[in-house]
Short mmCIF file of C-alpha atoms in Angstrom, two decimals:
data_model
loop_
_atom_site.label_atom_id
_atom_site.label_comp_id
_atom_site.label_asym_id
_atom_site.label_seq_id
_atom_site.Cartn_x
_atom_site.Cartn_y
_atom_site.Cartn_z
CA UNK H 107 -26.95 -2.45 -16.12
CA UNK H 108 -23.74 -4.04 -14.26
CA UNK H 109 -20.79 -5.68 -16.22
CA UNK H 110 -18.79 -8.12 -13.82
CA UNK H 111 -15.26 -9.39 -14.62
CA UNK H 112 -13.48 -11.80 -12.56
CA UNK H 113 -9.76 -12.10 -12.56
CA UNK H 114 -8.37 -15.32 -11.81
CA UNK H 115 -5.07 -15.09 -10.42
CA UNK H 116 -4.44 -18.69 -9.79
CA UNK H 117 -0.57 -19.71 -11.07
CA UNK H 118 -2.00 -23.03 -12.49
CA UNK H 119 -5.92 -23.40 -12.22
CA UNK H 120 -5.41 -26.99 -13.72
CA UNK H 121 -3.78 -28.11 -10.19
CA UNK H 122 -6.57 -26.23 -8.45
CA UNK H 123 -8.95 -27.62 -6.45
CA UNK H 124 -10.65 -24.78 -4.46
CA UNK H 125 -10.10 -21.67 -7.01
CA UNK H 126 -11.16 -24.30 -10.11
CA UNK H 127 -14.30 -25.59 -8.09
CA UNK H 128 -15.21 -21.64 -7.26
CA UNK H 129 -14.76 -20.52 -10.43
CA UNK H 130 -16.70 -23.28 -12.03
CA UNK H 131 -19.84 -22.77 -9.80
CA UNK H 132 -19.78 -19.03 -10.50
CA UNK H 133 -19.28 -19.63 -14.20
CA UNK H 134 -22.53 -22.08 -13.97
CA UNK H 135 -24.54 -19.27 -11.92
CA UNK H 136 -23.42 -16.25 -13.85
CA UNK H 137 -22.76 -17.76 -17.19
CA UNK H 138 -22.39 -14.14 -18.61
CA UNK H 139 -19.50 -13.17 -16.32
CA UNK H 140 -15.98 -12.35 -17.95
CA UNK H 141 -13.30 -14.89 -16.34
CA UNK H 142 -10.13 -14.08 -17.21
CA UNK H 143 -7.67 -16.66 -16.28
CA UNK H 144 -4.24 -14.92 -16.07
CA UNK H 145 -2.52 -18.50 -15.96
CA UNK H 146 -3.80 -19.47 -19.54
CA UNK H 147 -3.36 -16.12 -20.83
CA UNK H 148 -0.15 -15.38 -19.59
CA UNK H 149 1.83 -18.49 -18.98
CA UNK H 150 5.05 -16.59 -20.46
CA UNK H 151 4.10 -13.58 -17.84
CA UNK H 152 3.98 -11.27 -20.99
CA UNK H 153 0.71 -8.99 -19.86
CA UNK H 154 -1.09 -7.68 -22.65
CA UNK H 155 -1.79 -4.32 -20.58
CA UNK H 156 -4.07 -2.63 -23.28
CA UNK H 157 -6.40 -5.49 -23.19
CA UNK H 158 -6.40 -5.87 -19.59
CA UNK H 159 -7.20 -2.32 -18.98
CA UNK H 160 -10.30 -2.19 -21.49
CA UNK H 161 -11.63 -5.38 -19.72
CA UNK H 162 -11.13 -3.27 -16.37
CA UNK H 163 -13.12 -0.35 -18.20
CA UNK H 164 -16.06 -2.24 -19.57
CA UNK H 165 -16.39 -3.49 -15.60
CA UNK H 166 -18.69 -2.31 -12.96
CA UNK H 167 -18.00 -4.76 -10.50
CA UNK H 168 -14.37 -6.38 -10.38
CA UNK H 169 -13.34 -9.59 -8.34
CA UNK H 170 -9.99 -10.63 -7.89
CA UNK H 171 -10.15 -14.66 -7.08
CA UNK H 172 -7.02 -16.05 -6.08
CA UNK H 173 -5.16 -18.41 -3.30
CA UNK H 174 -3.47 -16.50 -0.51
CA UNK H 175 0.03 -16.55 -1.40
CA UNK H 176 2.58 -15.69 1.12
CA UNK H 177 -0.06 -13.48 2.60
CA UNK H 178 -0.87 -11.75 -0.52
CA UNK H 179 -1.82 -12.69 -4.14
CA UNK H 180 0.15 -15.04 -6.27
CA UNK H 181 3.42 -13.65 -8.29
CA UNK H 182 1.54 -13.77 -11.82
CA UNK H 183 -1.12 -11.74 -10.03
CA UNK H 184 0.95 -9.23 -8.51
CA UNK H 185 3.09 -8.72 -12.09
CA UNK H 186 -0.64 -8.16 -13.37
CA UNK H 187 -1.51 -5.44 -10.60
CA UNK H 188 1.82 -4.13 -11.15
CA UNK H 189 1.73 -3.82 -14.84
CA UNK H 190 -2.13 -2.77 -15.21
CA UNK H 191 -2.86 -0.75 -12.16
CA UNK H 192 -0.61 2.11 -13.21
CA UNK H 193 -0.43 5.91 -12.59
CA UNK H 194 -2.90 7.76 -15.19
CA UNK H 195 -5.10 4.49 -15.40
CA UNK H 196 -5.80 3.15 -12.18
CA UNK H 197 -4.61 6.02 -10.07
CA UNK H 198 -4.05 9.57 -10.30
CA UNK H 199 -5.33 12.73 -11.57
CA UNK H 200 -6.40 11.20 -14.98
CA UNK H 201 -7.45 7.63 -13.25
CA UNK H 202 -10.51 5.78 -14.97
CA UNK H 203 -11.17 3.10 -12.30
CA UNK H 204 -12.99 5.54 -9.81
CA UNK H 205 -16.48 4.21 -8.51
CA UNK H 206 -16.15 0.47 -9.57
CA UNK H 207 -16.88 -2.18 -6.93
CA UNK H 208 -14.12 -4.45 -6.04
CA UNK H 209 -14.38 -7.62 -4.22
CA UNK H 210 -11.39 -9.65 -2.95
CA UNK H 211 -12.08 -13.42 -3.08
CA UNK H 212 -9.55 -15.90 -1.86
CA UNK H 213 -8.76 -19.19 -0.28
CA UNK H 214 -6.17 -19.56 2.61
CA UNK H 215 -4.38 -22.81 3.00
CA UNK H 216 -4.10 -22.85 6.63
CA UNK H 217 -6.75 -23.26 9.15
CA UNK H 218 -8.80 -20.29 10.53
CA UNK H 219 -7.02 -20.92 14.33
CA UNK H 220 -3.75 -19.83 12.92
CA UNK H 221 -4.54 -16.16 11.66
CA UNK H 222 -4.89 -15.02 15.23
CA UNK H 223 -2.94 -12.90 17.80
CA UNK H 224 -2.43 -16.47 19.32
CA UNK H 225 -2.09 -18.45 16.18
CA UNK H 226 1.10 -19.26 14.53
CA UNK H 227 0.83 -16.34 12.03
CA UNK H 228 0.24 -13.71 14.88
CA UNK H 229 -2.32 -11.80 12.99
CA UNK H 230 -5.77 -11.76 12.04
CA UNK H 231 -6.74 -12.48 8.58
CA UNK H 232 -8.23 -8.91 8.64
CA UNK H 233 -4.65 -7.63 9.30
CA UNK H 234 -3.33 -8.82 5.90
CA UNK H 235 -6.33 -7.38 3.94
CA UNK H 236 -4.78 -3.86 4.59
CA UNK H 237 -2.78 -3.70 1.42
CA UNK H 238 -6.05 -4.27 -0.46
CA UNK H 239 -8.25 -1.46 1.09
CA UNK H 240 -5.13 0.74 0.39
CA UNK H 241 -5.17 -0.29 -3.24
CA UNK H 242 -8.99 0.41 -3.70
CA UNK H 243 -8.69 3.92 -1.79
CA UNK H 244 -5.69 4.88 -4.27
CA UNK H 245 -7.79 3.88 -7.14
CA UNK H 246 -11.23 4.92 -5.91
CA UNK H 247 -12.84 1.82 -5.94
CA UNK H 248 -15.55 0.78 -3.53
CA UNK H 249 -14.17 -2.11 -1.97
CA UNK H 250 -16.97 -4.88 -0.82
CA UNK H 251 -16.65 -7.23 2.06
CA UNK H 252 -14.13 -9.92 1.04
CA UNK H 253 -15.19 -13.55 0.55
CA UNK H 254 -12.47 -16.19 1.92
CA UNK H 255 -12.35 -19.56 2.81
CA UNK H 256 -9.52 -21.30 5.18
CA UNK H 257 -7.96 -24.95 5.41
CA UNK H 258 -7.80 -25.01 1.39
CA UNK H 259 -4.15 -26.50 1.50
CA UNK H 260 -2.44 -28.77 -1.35
CA UNK H 261 -0.30 -30.72 1.42
CA UNK H 262 -1.53 -33.55 2.50
CA UNK H 263 -4.25 -33.85 -0.02
CA UNK H 264 -6.13 -37.56 0.18
CA UNK H 265 -9.55 -38.70 -1.50
CA UNK H 266 -11.43 -37.32 1.91
CA UNK H 267 -9.42 -33.89 1.87
CA UNK H 268 -10.20 -33.39 -1.95
CA UNK H 269 -13.99 -34.07 -1.10
CA UNK H 270 -13.66 -31.66 2.02
CA UNK H 271 -12.10 -29.12 -0.13
CA UNK H 272 -14.87 -29.24 -3.03
CA UNK H 273 -17.30 -28.76 -0.25
CA UNK H 274 -15.91 -25.79 1.21
CA UNK H 275 -15.12 -24.08 -2.07
CA UNK H 276 -18.89 -24.52 -3.18
CA UNK H 277 -19.99 -22.95 -0.09
CA UNK H 278 -17.09 -20.38 -1.02
CA UNK H 279 -18.68 -20.00 -4.43
CA UNK H 280 -22.30 -19.75 -3.11
CA UNK H 281 -21.29 -16.72 -0.83
CA UNK H 282 -19.21 -15.27 -3.62
CA UNK H 283 -22.34 -15.14 -6.35
CA UNK H 284 -24.34 -13.62 -3.12
CA UNK H 285 -21.94 -10.87 -3.04
CA UNK H 286 -21.86 -10.46 -6.89
CA UNK H 287 -25.56 -10.35 -6.95
CA UNK H 288 -26.14 -7.85 -4.16
CA UNK H 289 -23.30 -5.42 -5.39
CA UNK H 290 -24.64 -5.79 -9.00
CA UNK H 291 -28.30 -5.93 -8.51
CA UNK H 292 -29.04 -5.06 -11.97
CA UNK H 293 -26.68 -7.85 -13.20
CA UNK H 294 -25.64 -7.95 -16.85
CA UNK H 295 -22.31 -9.77 -16.84
CA UNK H 296 -19.38 -8.25 -19.27
CA UNK H 297 -18.62 -9.81 -22.69
#
């Protein structure tokens, strides 16, 4: 049986369209999944390391869901990683996470065309994922194919843009749900 843990790294999920829609869809489709909303758990940025490590130990499949922020994870999620994924727990000779599956799922504000050698950013989105590949390698996590969606910017949102982003987020959620189910075929969600 597989236990699924989803870490929401959005800094303010109540102001989100994309990530909130994705997580809402996933919660509906996979109601027994444990979703940990870092912004709600740690508004003061004081991470309960023991509690977070226990949640990770209980999981077989770990999903990091977040908005791409300055080409990485948002600050609260970075702090969570720094404090929770320490030597002796996440990596090193006494590491405890080895063999667990990791799915990176994120939304990017910019359109896909900007993420190319010819685009404004000068790099393909895959080049930005090296940090996650290295983290998975160091922690002996089985990194799965990432799930991501472009064009989820908070800038210039009018009613039509909000509807478009909700549609994109629902498609993203469907891909993430499929990835979770394929990764955890004997699905039993973490509680």
